Tab-separated table of C-alpha atoms in Angstrom:
chain	number	residue	atom	x	y	z
A	1461	MET	CA	-43.382	-30.410	35.258
A	1462	GLU	CA	-40.491	-29.373	37.626
A	1463	THR	CA	-39.286	-33.000	37.732
A	1464	ASN	CA	-39.081	-32.996	33.895
A	1465	PHE	CA	-37.030	-29.767	33.842
A	1466	LYS	CA	-34.622	-31.276	36.517
A	1467	THR	CA	-34.192	-34.500	34.407
A	1468	LYS	CA	-33.317	-32.440	31.318
A	1469	GLU	CA	-30.881	-30.386	33.264
A	1470	MET	CA	-29.216	-33.549	34.715
A	1471	LYS	CA	-28.908	-35.060	31.137
A	1472	LYS	CA	-27.182	-31.884	29.952
A	1473	ILE	CA	-24.714	-31.774	32.800
A	1474	THR	CA	-23.889	-35.494	32.268
A	1475	LEU	CA	-23.359	-34.898	28.576
A	1476	ILE	CA	-21.053	-31.987	29.197
A	1477	THR	CA	-19.073	-33.937	31.782
A	1478	ILE	CA	-18.584	-36.863	29.373
A	1479	VAL	CA	-17.426	-34.544	26.561
A	1480	ALA	CA	-15.041	-32.727	28.957
A	1481	ILE	CA	-13.583	-36.086	30.284
A	1482	LEU	CA	-13.102	-37.443	26.661
A	1483	GLY	CA	-11.511	-34.063	25.616
A	1484	THR	CA	-8.899	-34.402	28.386
A	1485	PHE	CA	-7.778	-37.784	27.156
A	1486	SER	CA	-7.535	-36.947	23.447
A	1487	SER	CA	-4.381	-35.232	22.079
A	1488	TYR	CA	-4.850	-32.636	19.499
A	1489	ALA	CA	-3.518	-33.240	16.033
A	1490	GLN	CA	-2.493	-29.828	14.998
A	1491	LEU	CA	0.152	-27.357	14.087
A	1492	GLN	CA	2.016	-25.900	17.041
A	1493	LYS	CA	4.544	-23.438	15.614
A	1494	VAL	CA	5.070	-21.983	12.135
A	1495	ASP	CA	7.948	-19.982	10.909
A	1496	GLN	CA	6.527	-18.893	7.483
A	1497	GLU	CA	8.866	-17.504	4.821
A	1498	VAL	CA	7.328	-14.581	2.969
A	1499	PHE	CA	8.633	-13.166	-0.288
A	1500	GLY	CA	8.012	-9.556	-1.549
A	1501	MET	CA	7.477	-7.835	1.789
A	1502	ASP	CA	9.615	-4.788	1.735
A	1503	CYS	CA	8.202	-2.134	4.084
A	1504	ALA	CA	6.858	-1.455	7.605
A	1505	PRO	CA	3.202	-1.070	6.536
A	1506	CYS	CA	3.552	-4.340	4.609
A	1507	ALA	CA	4.691	-6.045	7.887
A	1508	TYR	CA	2.049	-4.285	9.914
A	1509	GLY	CA	-0.733	-5.372	7.534
A	1510	LEU	CA	0.434	-8.947	7.582
A	1511	GLU	CA	0.814	-9.053	11.312
A	1512	ARG	CA	-2.556	-7.486	11.772
A	1513	GLY	CA	-4.140	-9.974	9.329
A	1514	LEU	CA	-2.530	-12.963	11.064
A	1515	LYS	CA	-3.584	-11.749	14.510
A	1516	LYS	CA	-7.191	-11.659	13.387
A	1517	MET	CA	-7.107	-15.537	13.009
A	1518	ASP	CA	-8.372	-17.559	15.949
A	1519	GLY	CA	-5.890	-19.897	17.567
A	1520	LEU	CA	-2.798	-17.835	17.602
A	1521	GLN	CA	-0.818	-17.291	20.813
A	1522	ASP	CA	1.806	-14.943	19.381
A	1523	VAL	CA	2.720	-13.425	15.992
A	1524	ARG	CA	5.840	-11.601	15.067
A	1525	VAL	CA	6.805	-10.460	11.554
A	1526	SER	CA	10.409	-9.707	10.508
A	1527	LEU	CA	11.087	-7.691	7.407
A	1528	ASN	CA	14.759	-8.480	7.370
A	1529	ASP	CA	14.228	-12.224	7.740
A	1530	GLY	CA	11.224	-12.146	5.472
A	1531	LYS	CA	9.369	-14.304	7.949
A	1532	ALA	CA	6.207	-14.478	10.044
A	1533	TYR	CA	6.796	-16.303	13.328
A	1534	LEU	CA	3.608	-17.922	14.678
A	1535	GLU	CA	3.061	-19.652	18.079
A	1536	LEU	CA	-0.287	-21.434	17.851
A	1537	SER	CA	-2.390	-22.025	20.952
A	1538	GLU	CA	-3.568	-25.391	22.250
A	1539	ASN	CA	-6.477	-26.819	20.528
A	1540	ASN	CA	-6.279	-24.382	17.581
A	1541	GLY	CA	-8.161	-25.082	14.403
A	1542	LEU	CA	-5.554	-23.407	12.215
A	1543	SER	CA	-4.069	-24.879	9.061
A	1544	LEU	CA	-1.079	-23.957	7.126
A	1545	THR	CA	-3.350	-23.227	4.136
A	1546	LYS	CA	-5.231	-20.566	6.155
A	1547	ILE	CA	-1.877	-18.974	7.142
A	1548	GLN	CA	-0.568	-18.979	3.523
A	1549	GLU	CA	-3.869	-17.703	2.244
A	1550	GLU	CA	-3.547	-14.729	4.593
A	1551	VAL	CA	0.034	-14.014	3.280
A	1552	LYS	CA	-1.356	-13.954	-0.276
A	1553	THR	CA	-4.349	-11.742	0.696
A	1554	ASN	CA	-1.719	-9.186	1.794
A	1555	GLY	CA	-0.190	-9.255	-1.654
A	1556	PHE	CA	2.897	-11.411	-0.897
A	1557	SER	CA	4.129	-14.855	-1.753
A	1558	ALA	CA	4.240	-17.617	0.969
A	1559	GLN	CA	7.148	-19.845	0.522
A	1560	LYS	CA	8.422	-22.770	2.526
A	1561	ALA	CA	7.701	-22.962	6.250
A	1562	GLU	CA	9.461	-24.479	9.259
A	1563	VAL	CA	6.783	-26.086	11.422
A	1564	VAL	CA	6.282	-28.056	14.622
A	1565	ILE	CA	3.307	-30.493	14.126
A	1566	GLU	CA	1.656	-32.989	16.394
A	1567	GLY	CA	-0.193	-35.516	14.323
A	1568	LYS	CA	-1.130	-39.070	13.520
A	1569	LEU	CA	1.445	-40.952	11.498
A	1570	ASN	CA	0.123	-43.534	9.049
A	1571	THR	CA	1.447	-45.012	5.791
A	1572	GLU	CA	-0.738	-44.757	2.705
A	1573	ASN	CA	0.334	-46.187	-0.593
A	1574	GLY	CA	3.862	-46.708	0.799
A	1575	THR	CA	4.088	-42.991	1.722
A	1576	PRO	CA	4.298	-42.081	5.352
A	1577	GLN	CA	1.677	-39.376	6.134
A	1578	LEU	CA	1.331	-37.165	9.165
A	1579	LYS	CA	-2.306	-36.110	9.467
A	1580	THR	CA	-3.553	-33.200	11.629
A	1581	ASP	CA	-7.266	-32.452	12.098
A	1582	THR	CA	-7.242	-30.346	8.918
A	1583	GLU	CA	-4.295	-31.251	6.697
A	1584	THR	CA	-2.077	-34.018	5.404
A	1585	TYR	CA	1.693	-33.883	5.300
A	1586	ASN	CA	3.399	-36.465	3.093
A	1587	ILE	CA	6.793	-37.128	4.597
A	1588	MET	CA	9.530	-36.958	2.126
A	1589	ASN	CA	11.798	-40.014	1.986
A	1590	ASP	CA	15.093	-38.177	2.245
A	1591	ALA	CA	15.382	-38.239	6.002
A	1592	SER	CA	18.298	-39.937	7.587
A	1593	ASP	CA	17.924	-43.729	8.363
A	1594	ASP	CA	18.248	-42.992	12.007
A	1595	LEU	CA	15.271	-40.407	11.855
A	1596	SER	CA	13.257	-42.728	9.578
A	1597	SER	CA	13.546	-45.614	11.958
A	1598	LYS	CA	12.242	-43.520	14.790
A	1599	LEU	CA	9.064	-42.562	12.909
A	1600	LYS	CA	6.497	-45.091	14.160
A	1601	PRO	CA	2.825	-45.087	13.449
A	1602	GLY	CA	0.690	-43.342	15.987
A	1603	THR	CA	0.843	-39.850	17.467
A	1604	VAL	CA	4.079	-38.121	16.801
A	1605	LYS	CA	5.381	-34.576	17.215
A	1606	VAL	CA	8.022	-33.445	14.601
A	1607	LYS	CA	9.770	-30.456	13.394
A	1608	GLY	CA	10.119	-30.057	9.643
A	1609	ILE	CA	10.317	-27.949	6.595
A	1610	VAL	CA	7.115	-27.851	4.527
A	1611	GLN	CA	7.873	-27.291	0.959
A	1612	ASP	CA	6.532	-24.378	-1.089
A	1613	GLU	CA	3.367	-24.949	-3.052
A	1614	GLU	CA	1.881	-22.587	-5.696
A	1615	ASP	CA	0.021	-19.889	-3.784
A	1616	GLY	CA	-3.052	-20.124	-6.052
A	1617	SER	CA	-3.639	-23.917	-5.568
A	1618	LEU	CA	-3.250	-24.836	-1.976
A	1619	SER	CA	-5.082	-28.120	-1.386
A	1620	GLY	CA	-4.177	-28.877	2.243
A	1621	THR	CA	-1.831	-31.612	1.275
A	1622	TRP	CA	1.840	-30.810	1.816
A	1623	LYS	CA	5.274	-32.308	1.486
A	1624	ILE	CA	7.284	-32.122	4.676
A	1625	ARG	CA	11.045	-32.862	5.269
A	1626	VAL	CA	11.305	-34.042	8.863
A	1627	ILE	CA	14.299	-32.607	10.534
A	1628	GLU	CA	13.644	-33.649	14.183
A	1629	ILE	CA	11.353	-35.890	16.230
A	1630	LEU	CA	10.390	-34.098	19.383
B	157	MET	CA	-2.187	58.600	-1.555
B	158	ASP	CA	0.196	58.550	-4.430
B	159	ARG	CA	0.615	55.667	-6.871
B	160	CYS	CA	3.842	54.559	-5.234
B	161	GLY	CA	2.125	54.350	-1.894
B	162	THR	CA	-0.707	52.379	-3.308
B	163	LEU	CA	1.572	49.947	-4.916
B	164	GLN	CA	3.519	49.529	-1.647
B	165	GLU	CA	0.206	49.018	0.236
B	166	ASN	CA	-0.955	46.486	-2.241
B	167	GLY	CA	2.317	44.688	-1.944
B	168	SER	CA	2.039	44.623	1.769
B	169	LEU	CA	-1.537	43.427	1.641
B	170	LYS	CA	-0.519	40.640	-0.804
B	171	SER	CA	2.336	39.666	1.506
B	172	LYS	CA	-0.067	39.656	4.514
B	173	ASP	CA	-2.531	37.515	2.389
B	174	MET	CA	0.280	35.140	1.462
B	175	ASN	CA	1.385	34.817	5.086
B	176	LYS	CA	-2.101	34.059	6.147
B	177	ASN	CA	-2.542	31.479	3.475
B	178	ILE	CA	0.761	29.708	4.502
B	179	SER	CA	-0.321	29.880	8.219
B	180	LEU	CA	-3.706	28.346	7.242
B	181	PHE	CA	-2.049	25.755	5.112
B	182	VAL	CA	0.392	24.696	7.915
B	183	PHE	CA	-2.384	24.820	10.485
B	184	LEU	CA	-4.833	22.709	8.586
B	185	PHE	CA	-2.048	20.222	7.655
B	186	LEU	CA	-1.060	19.778	11.253
B	187	VAL	CA	-4.570	19.585	12.601
B	188	ILE	CA	-6.496	17.423	10.098
B	189	PRO	CA	-4.235	14.410	10.367
B	190	ILE	CA	-5.367	13.993	14.006
B	191	TYR	CA	-8.844	12.983	12.777
B	192	GLY	CA	-7.553	10.407	10.330
B	193	ILE	CA	-4.950	10.542	7.742
B	194	ALA	CA	-2.982	9.985	4.345
B	195	GLN	CA	-0.359	8.037	0.977
B	196	GLY	CA	1.278	5.021	-0.248
B	197	HIS	CA	4.665	3.599	0.531
B	198	GLY	CA	6.319	4.470	-2.772
B	199	PRO	CA	7.482	7.752	-4.279
B	200	LEU	CA	5.760	11.089	-3.682
B	201	TYR	CA	5.404	12.281	-7.243
B	202	GLY	CA	6.247	9.482	-9.603
B	203	LEU	CA	3.885	6.645	-10.631
B	204	GLN	CA	4.184	3.670	-8.256
B	205	THR	CA	2.933	0.087	-8.216
B	206	PRO	CA	2.034	-1.139	-4.640
B	207	THR	CA	-1.635	-1.887	-3.928
B	208	LEU	CA	-3.377	-2.429	-0.661
B	209	ALA	CA	-4.014	-5.867	0.939
B	210	LYS	CA	-7.490	-7.285	0.397
B	211	GLY	CA	-9.785	-5.354	2.657
B	212	GLY	CA	-6.945	-2.839	3.562
B	213	VAL	CA	-7.837	0.797	3.953
B	214	ASP	CA	-5.343	3.713	3.542
B	215	LEU	CA	-6.159	7.265	4.535
B	216	ASN	CA	-3.925	10.099	3.339
B	217	VAL	CA	-3.827	13.753	3.697
B	218	ALA	CA	-1.352	15.761	1.554
B	219	GLY	CA	-0.332	19.370	1.537
B	220	MET	CA	0.800	20.488	-1.902
B	221	SER	CA	2.196	23.817	-3.168
B	222	LEU	CA	3.116	24.818	-6.652
B	223	SER	CA	4.919	27.987	-7.371
B	224	THR	CA	5.146	29.773	-10.769
B	225	GLU	CA	6.646	33.006	-11.787
B	226	ASP	CA	3.272	34.685	-11.118
B	227	ASP	CA	1.970	33.196	-7.873
B	228	THR	CA	1.902	30.132	-5.579
B	229	SER	CA	-0.908	27.701	-4.992
B	230	TYR	CA	-1.625	25.855	-1.740
B	231	MET	CA	-3.857	22.866	-1.470
B	232	LEU	CA	-4.780	20.167	1.006
B	233	ARG	CA	-5.827	16.875	-0.528
B	234	TYR	CA	-7.347	13.802	1.020
B	235	LEU	CA	-7.235	10.338	-0.364
B	236	PHE	CA	-9.198	7.293	0.651
B	237	SER	CA	-8.018	3.946	-0.684
B	238	TYR	CA	-9.540	0.527	-0.313
B	239	GLY	CA	-8.243	-2.878	-1.361
B	240	ILE	CA	-10.933	-4.846	-3.176
B	241	THR	CA	-8.473	-7.687	-3.639
B	242	GLU	CA	-4.685	-7.693	-3.025
B	243	ASP	CA	-4.353	-6.585	-6.734
B	244	LEU	CA	-7.254	-4.219	-7.150
B	245	GLN	CA	-7.584	-0.959	-5.360
B	246	VAL	CA	-10.164	1.854	-5.506
B	247	ASN	CA	-9.223	5.460	-4.618
B	248	LEU	CA	-11.130	8.612	-4.056
B	249	THR	CA	-9.348	11.905	-3.624
B	250	THR	CA	-10.837	15.364	-2.846
B	251	PRO	CA	-9.188	18.764	-2.469
B	252	THR	CA	-9.431	21.737	-0.161
B	253	MET	CA	-8.053	24.596	-2.229
B	254	ILE	CA	-6.474	27.270	0.003
B	255	GLN	CA	-5.009	29.416	-2.864
B	256	ARG	CA	-5.571	28.660	-6.572
B	257	LEU	CA	-3.472	29.959	-9.460
B	258	ASP	CA	-5.113	32.059	-11.983
B	259	ASN	CA	-2.950	30.432	-14.691
B	260	ALA	CA	-2.290	26.934	-13.353
B	261	PRO	CA	0.180	24.657	-15.099
B	262	ARG	CA	-1.462	21.448	-16.207
B	263	THR	CA	0.186	18.615	-14.264
B	264	ARG	CA	-0.478	15.571	-12.088
B	265	GLY	CA	0.243	16.293	-8.413
B	266	ASN	CA	1.389	13.469	-6.165
B	267	SER	CA	1.511	10.003	-7.715
B	268	ASN	CA	-2.127	9.342	-7.199
B	269	MET	CA	-3.543	12.774	-6.695
B	270	PRO	CA	-4.317	15.566	-9.132
B	271	ALA	CA	-2.383	18.881	-8.584
B	272	ASN	CA	-5.486	20.996	-9.200
B	273	GLY	CA	-8.927	21.237	-7.711
B	274	ASP	CA	-10.200	18.004	-9.274
B	275	ILE	CA	-12.175	15.325	-7.317
B	276	GLU	CA	-10.881	12.025	-8.724
B	277	ALA	CA	-11.890	8.453	-8.462
B	278	SER	CA	-9.531	5.767	-9.727
B	279	LEU	CA	-8.990	2.032	-9.984
B	280	TRP	CA	-5.447	0.573	-9.580
B	281	TYR	CA	-5.003	-2.874	-10.949
B	282	ARG	CA	-1.743	-4.648	-10.247
B	283	PHE	CA	-1.755	-6.995	-13.251
B	284	PHE	CA	1.681	-8.464	-12.680
B	285	SER	CA	3.500	-9.361	-9.577
B	286	ASN	CA	6.492	-11.570	-8.995
B	287	ALA	CA	7.794	-11.812	-5.404
B	288	PHE	CA	11.081	-13.570	-6.002
B	289	GLY	CA	13.059	-13.097	-2.791
B	290	VAL	CA	12.941	-11.720	0.707
B	291	GLY	CA	11.673	-8.220	0.468
B	292	LYS	CA	12.059	-8.401	-3.281
B	293	ARG	CA	9.466	-8.101	-6.019
B	294	PHE	CA	8.756	-6.945	-9.505
B	295	GLU	CA	5.247	-5.671	-10.254
B	296	SER	CA	3.181	-3.655	-12.750
B	297	THR	CA	0.037	-1.657	-12.203
B	298	ALA	CA	-2.426	0.039	-14.401
B	299	ILE	CA	-4.450	2.997	-13.285
B	300	LEU	CA	-7.736	4.267	-14.657
B	301	GLY	CA	-9.403	7.354	-13.211
B	302	VAL	CA	-12.159	9.909	-13.793
B	303	SER	CA	-12.349	13.391	-12.296
B	304	ALA	CA	-14.657	16.302	-11.929
B	305	PRO	CA	-13.413	19.868	-11.346
B	306	THR	CA	-14.278	21.931	-8.233
B	307	ASP	CA	-13.549	25.140	-10.303
B	308	ASN	CA	-15.420	26.349	-13.296
B	309	ILE	CA	-12.623	28.119	-14.971
B	310	ARG	CA	-8.923	27.380	-15.023
B	311	GLY	CA	-6.424	29.648	-16.736
B	312	GLN	CA	-9.487	31.522	-18.217
B	313	VAL	CA	-10.732	28.301	-19.881
B	314	ASN	CA	-13.921	26.326	-18.872
B	315	VAL	CA	-12.888	23.216	-17.112
B	316	GLY	CA	-14.512	19.919	-17.918
B	317	ASN	CA	-14.397	16.398	-16.514
B	318	SER	CA	-11.359	14.386	-17.265
B	319	ILE	CA	-10.198	10.793	-17.726
B	320	HIS	CA	-6.795	9.564	-16.705
B	321	GLY	CA	-4.963	6.364	-17.476
B	322	ALA	CA	-1.520	5.373	-16.509
B	323	ILE	CA	0.770	2.352	-16.361
B	324	SER	CA	3.793	1.774	-14.162
B	325	THR	CA	6.273	-0.980	-13.489
B	326	GLY	CA	8.829	-1.277	-10.685
B	327	TYR	CA	11.160	-3.130	-8.572
B	328	ALA	CA	11.171	-3.156	-4.734
B	329	SER	CA	13.630	-4.673	-2.309
B	330	ARG	CA	14.687	-3.849	1.197
B	331	THR	CA	17.577	-1.611	-0.189
B	332	TRP	CA	16.731	-0.438	-3.693
B	333	TYR	CA	13.608	0.684	-5.404
B	334	ALA	CA	12.847	1.760	-8.988
B	335	TRP	CA	9.745	2.695	-10.887
B	336	LEU	CA	9.032	3.710	-14.435
B	337	GLY	CA	5.647	4.820	-15.557
B	338	GLY	CA	3.714	6.882	-18.124
B	339	GLY	CA	0.181	8.341	-18.251
B	340	TYR	CA	-2.303	10.420	-20.063
B	341	GLN	CA	-4.991	12.832	-18.872
B	342	TYR	CA	-7.694	14.034	-21.253
B	343	TYR	CA	-10.102	16.824	-20.315
B	344	LEU	CA	-13.477	16.768	-21.975
B	345	GLU	CA	-14.834	19.827	-23.658
B	346	ARG	CA	-17.129	22.152	-21.675
B	347	ASP	CA	-19.131	24.975	-23.243
B	348	ASN	CA	-17.035	24.866	-26.414
B	349	GLU	CA	-13.768	25.224	-24.403
B	350	GLN	CA	-11.230	22.510	-23.527
B	351	LEU	CA	-8.195	22.165	-21.444
B	352	GLY	CA	-5.205	20.654	-23.200
B	353	ASP	CA	-4.339	16.985	-22.625
B	354	LEU	CA	-1.431	15.932	-20.547
B	355	PRO	CA	0.847	13.000	-21.587
B	356	TYR	CA	3.510	12.462	-18.977
B	357	ALA	CA	6.176	10.056	-17.698
B	358	SER	CA	8.000	9.508	-14.492
B	359	ALA	CA	11.102	7.744	-13.253
B	360	VAL	CA	12.025	7.125	-9.674
B	361	VAL	CA	15.066	5.561	-7.890
B	362	GLY	CA	14.940	4.886	-4.207
B	363	TYR	CA	17.536	3.729	-1.621
B	364	ARG	CA	17.348	2.776	1.979
B	365	PRO	CA	20.749	3.192	3.640
B	366	ASN	CA	22.022	0.593	6.076
B	367	ILE	CA	21.450	2.842	9.066
B	368	PHE	CA	17.683	2.562	8.364
B	369	MET	CA	17.781	-1.140	7.986
B	370	GLY	CA	16.198	-1.749	11.389
B	371	ASP	CA	13.685	-4.510	11.498
B	372	TYR	CA	9.938	-4.115	11.951
B	373	PRO	CA	8.494	-2.484	14.111
B	374	LYS	CA	11.391	0.037	14.082
B	375	PRO	CA	11.015	3.141	11.915
B	376	ASP	CA	11.759	2.643	8.309
B	377	TRP	CA	13.249	5.458	6.161
B	378	ARG	CA	14.107	5.658	2.530
B	379	VAL	CA	15.168	8.431	0.092
B	380	PHE	CA	14.132	8.910	-3.570
B	381	VAL	CA	15.239	10.867	-6.492
B	382	GLU	CA	12.191	11.574	-8.550
B	383	SER	CA	11.805	12.791	-12.018
B	384	VAL	CA	8.678	13.860	-14.025
B	385	ALA	CA	8.425	14.785	-17.699
B	386	GLU	CA	5.199	16.451	-18.844
B	387	PHE	CA	4.029	17.533	-22.318
B	388	PRO	CA	0.793	19.517	-21.701
B	389	GLY	CA	-1.114	20.439	-24.791
B	390	ASP	CA	-2.440	23.992	-25.374
B	391	ASN	CA	-6.015	24.917	-24.287
B	392	GLN	CA	-8.815	25.550	-26.770
B	393	TYR	CA	-11.123	28.554	-25.982
B	394	LEU	CA	-13.723	30.674	-27.511
B	395	GLY	CA	-12.346	33.540	-29.623
B	396	GLN	CA	-9.121	31.852	-30.233
B	397	GLN	CA	-7.398	33.090	-33.499
B	398	ASP	CA	-5.826	29.817	-34.487
B	399	PHE	CA	-5.242	26.672	-32.523
B	400	THR	CA	-1.781	25.487	-33.169
B	401	ASP	CA	-1.953	22.198	-31.227
B	402	SER	CA	1.506	22.856	-29.791
B	403	ARG	CA	2.865	21.321	-26.493
B	404	SER	CA	5.040	22.468	-23.684
B	405	LYS	CA	7.842	20.236	-22.604
B	406	LYS	CA	8.825	20.162	-18.933
B	407	VAL	CA	11.186	17.939	-16.948
B	408	LEU	CA	11.390	18.257	-13.182
B	409	ILE	CA	13.692	16.498	-10.763
B	410	GLY	CA	13.929	16.469	-7.015
B	411	PRO	CA	14.383	14.537	-3.885
B	412	SER	CA	11.759	13.007	-1.591
B	413	PHE	CA	11.876	11.154	1.662
B	414	LEU	CA	9.564	8.466	3.085
B	415	GLY	CA	9.403	7.488	6.647
B	416	LEU	CA	7.334	4.506	7.930
B	417	TYR	CA	6.475	3.422	11.372
B	418	GLY	CA	3.873	0.760	11.959
B	419	ALA	CA	0.619	1.901	10.424
B	420	TRP	CA	1.883	5.455	9.760
B	421	GLY	CA	3.866	6.987	6.891
B	422	ILE	CA	5.054	10.421	6.158
B	423	SER	CA	6.665	11.537	2.884
B	424	PHE	CA	7.934	14.957	1.875
B	425	GLY	CA	9.732	16.261	-1.135
B	426	ALA	CA	10.138	18.826	-3.837
B	427	LEU	CA	10.618	19.006	-7.588
B	428	PHE	CA	12.436	21.645	-9.519
B	429	PRO	CA	12.207	22.332	-13.262
B	430	VAL	CA	15.349	21.455	-15.292
B	431	VAL	CA	13.775	21.765	-18.666
B	432	GLN	CA	10.889	24.187	-19.594
B	433	ASP	CA	10.284	24.514	-23.188
B	434	LEU	CA	6.934	26.306	-23.016
B	435	THR	CA	4.270	27.442	-25.428
B	436	PRO	CA	3.512	31.185	-25.169
B	437	SER	CA	0.391	30.608	-23.117
B	438	ALA	CA	2.052	28.336	-20.562
B	439	VAL	CA	3.465	29.763	-17.312
B	440	LYS	CA	6.949	29.003	-16.026
B	441	GLU	CA	7.211	26.922	-12.756
B	442	LYS	CA	9.588	27.613	-9.930
B	443	TYR	CA	9.107	24.562	-7.784
B	444	ARG	CA	6.579	22.025	-6.328
B	445	VAL	CA	6.597	21.014	-2.742
B	446	SER	CA	4.573	18.321	-1.070
B	447	VAL	CA	4.041	16.645	2.271
B	448	ASN	CA	1.904	13.610	2.656
B	449	LEU	CA	0.769	11.717	5.765
B	450	SER	CA	-0.686	8.089	5.547
B	451	TYR	CA	-2.420	5.838	7.950
B	452	TRP	CA	-3.228	2.303	7.114
B	453	LEU	CA	-6.376	0.949	8.931
């Protein structure tokens, strides 16, 4: 009976070790930084409410809200499960309108139906084809990290698919 | 003691009572906020449009005073607000009357609080909102409330429950604010007597000077000029010779100030009558003063 227990424990430890090793080798496809433009936020309690709402979300390292810029600045932690949809829904819940966002994303670049797409674990970013030739030539399939401007979508119909204008490959 | 002496003593007693009331009013206002507080981030008296975030809670405590040619009332009022969605808010407000007026003018108090001893529950529905720029938005809100009195008689007339509806529309930005609104309060009949109804309108313009344009989380101040027009109908009561269905007409104007810091807000202001075309039974007002503390949970 004691041998059975020991075998089970060994199996558990082995499984945890394998998962941990695999985890070390995989890179996270995710948002890393978001400067979210917010319309309609005019007062300190508005900023306070939005900041507090954003801080409640898991996966954030730092949040700062600026009334004068009309922006929420978010630094996301490693291995976060956050999506731009979740962030923009929080903005809407606070009674404001989420507009375009400047983001840093690490994701997998593929081409689907002729459109280059950057995929994170939770969302798809269709890359707009107005980037410079120099920038476009540097976008190769595989894991890439880019800075870009995500275009505004209707607050009430966020689907997790976005259009992004890439401004820098990092 | 001669009559003159009695009058002087009465005057002195009244003055002592008044001082006691004012002290109690100030004391309670200063102490109660410690346990959890009080109002919105718009005007003090005029109708406004902002609603809470979904799941947001706002606690308010207000000190209100209304002075007529006869006497002055003092009241503390507490307001609990909860955001059901970002466009739908429920409110409950209760009073602590420190000194009532025998003949109280019929009026709304602060923008979402009755001026008299009514307990009021209300729903705010922001049915239109257009955020079109950084810090800028147009929005419109409808208000529907019901109230129950804490006093049996007001101005020698039985007080019934009432319903209140209002609508307001406004513009907010980082620098300028403007709201226009109108409402109507109707008191139900009680024991064959009825308080007159109250149609009213309000207009507010607000401005934040550059000096207060510091970014969050720095303190945020703004100043308003507020105006309220009220048209209270006459009361109906037993033994009345003939009910003429006439209305008083009042316009009041005054400044108010709003300071915001993080989750806290304080507003204070006063209204002074500039037009008082009153029916014979209505009482002349001298001023209204109000202070309000808010805390957003």
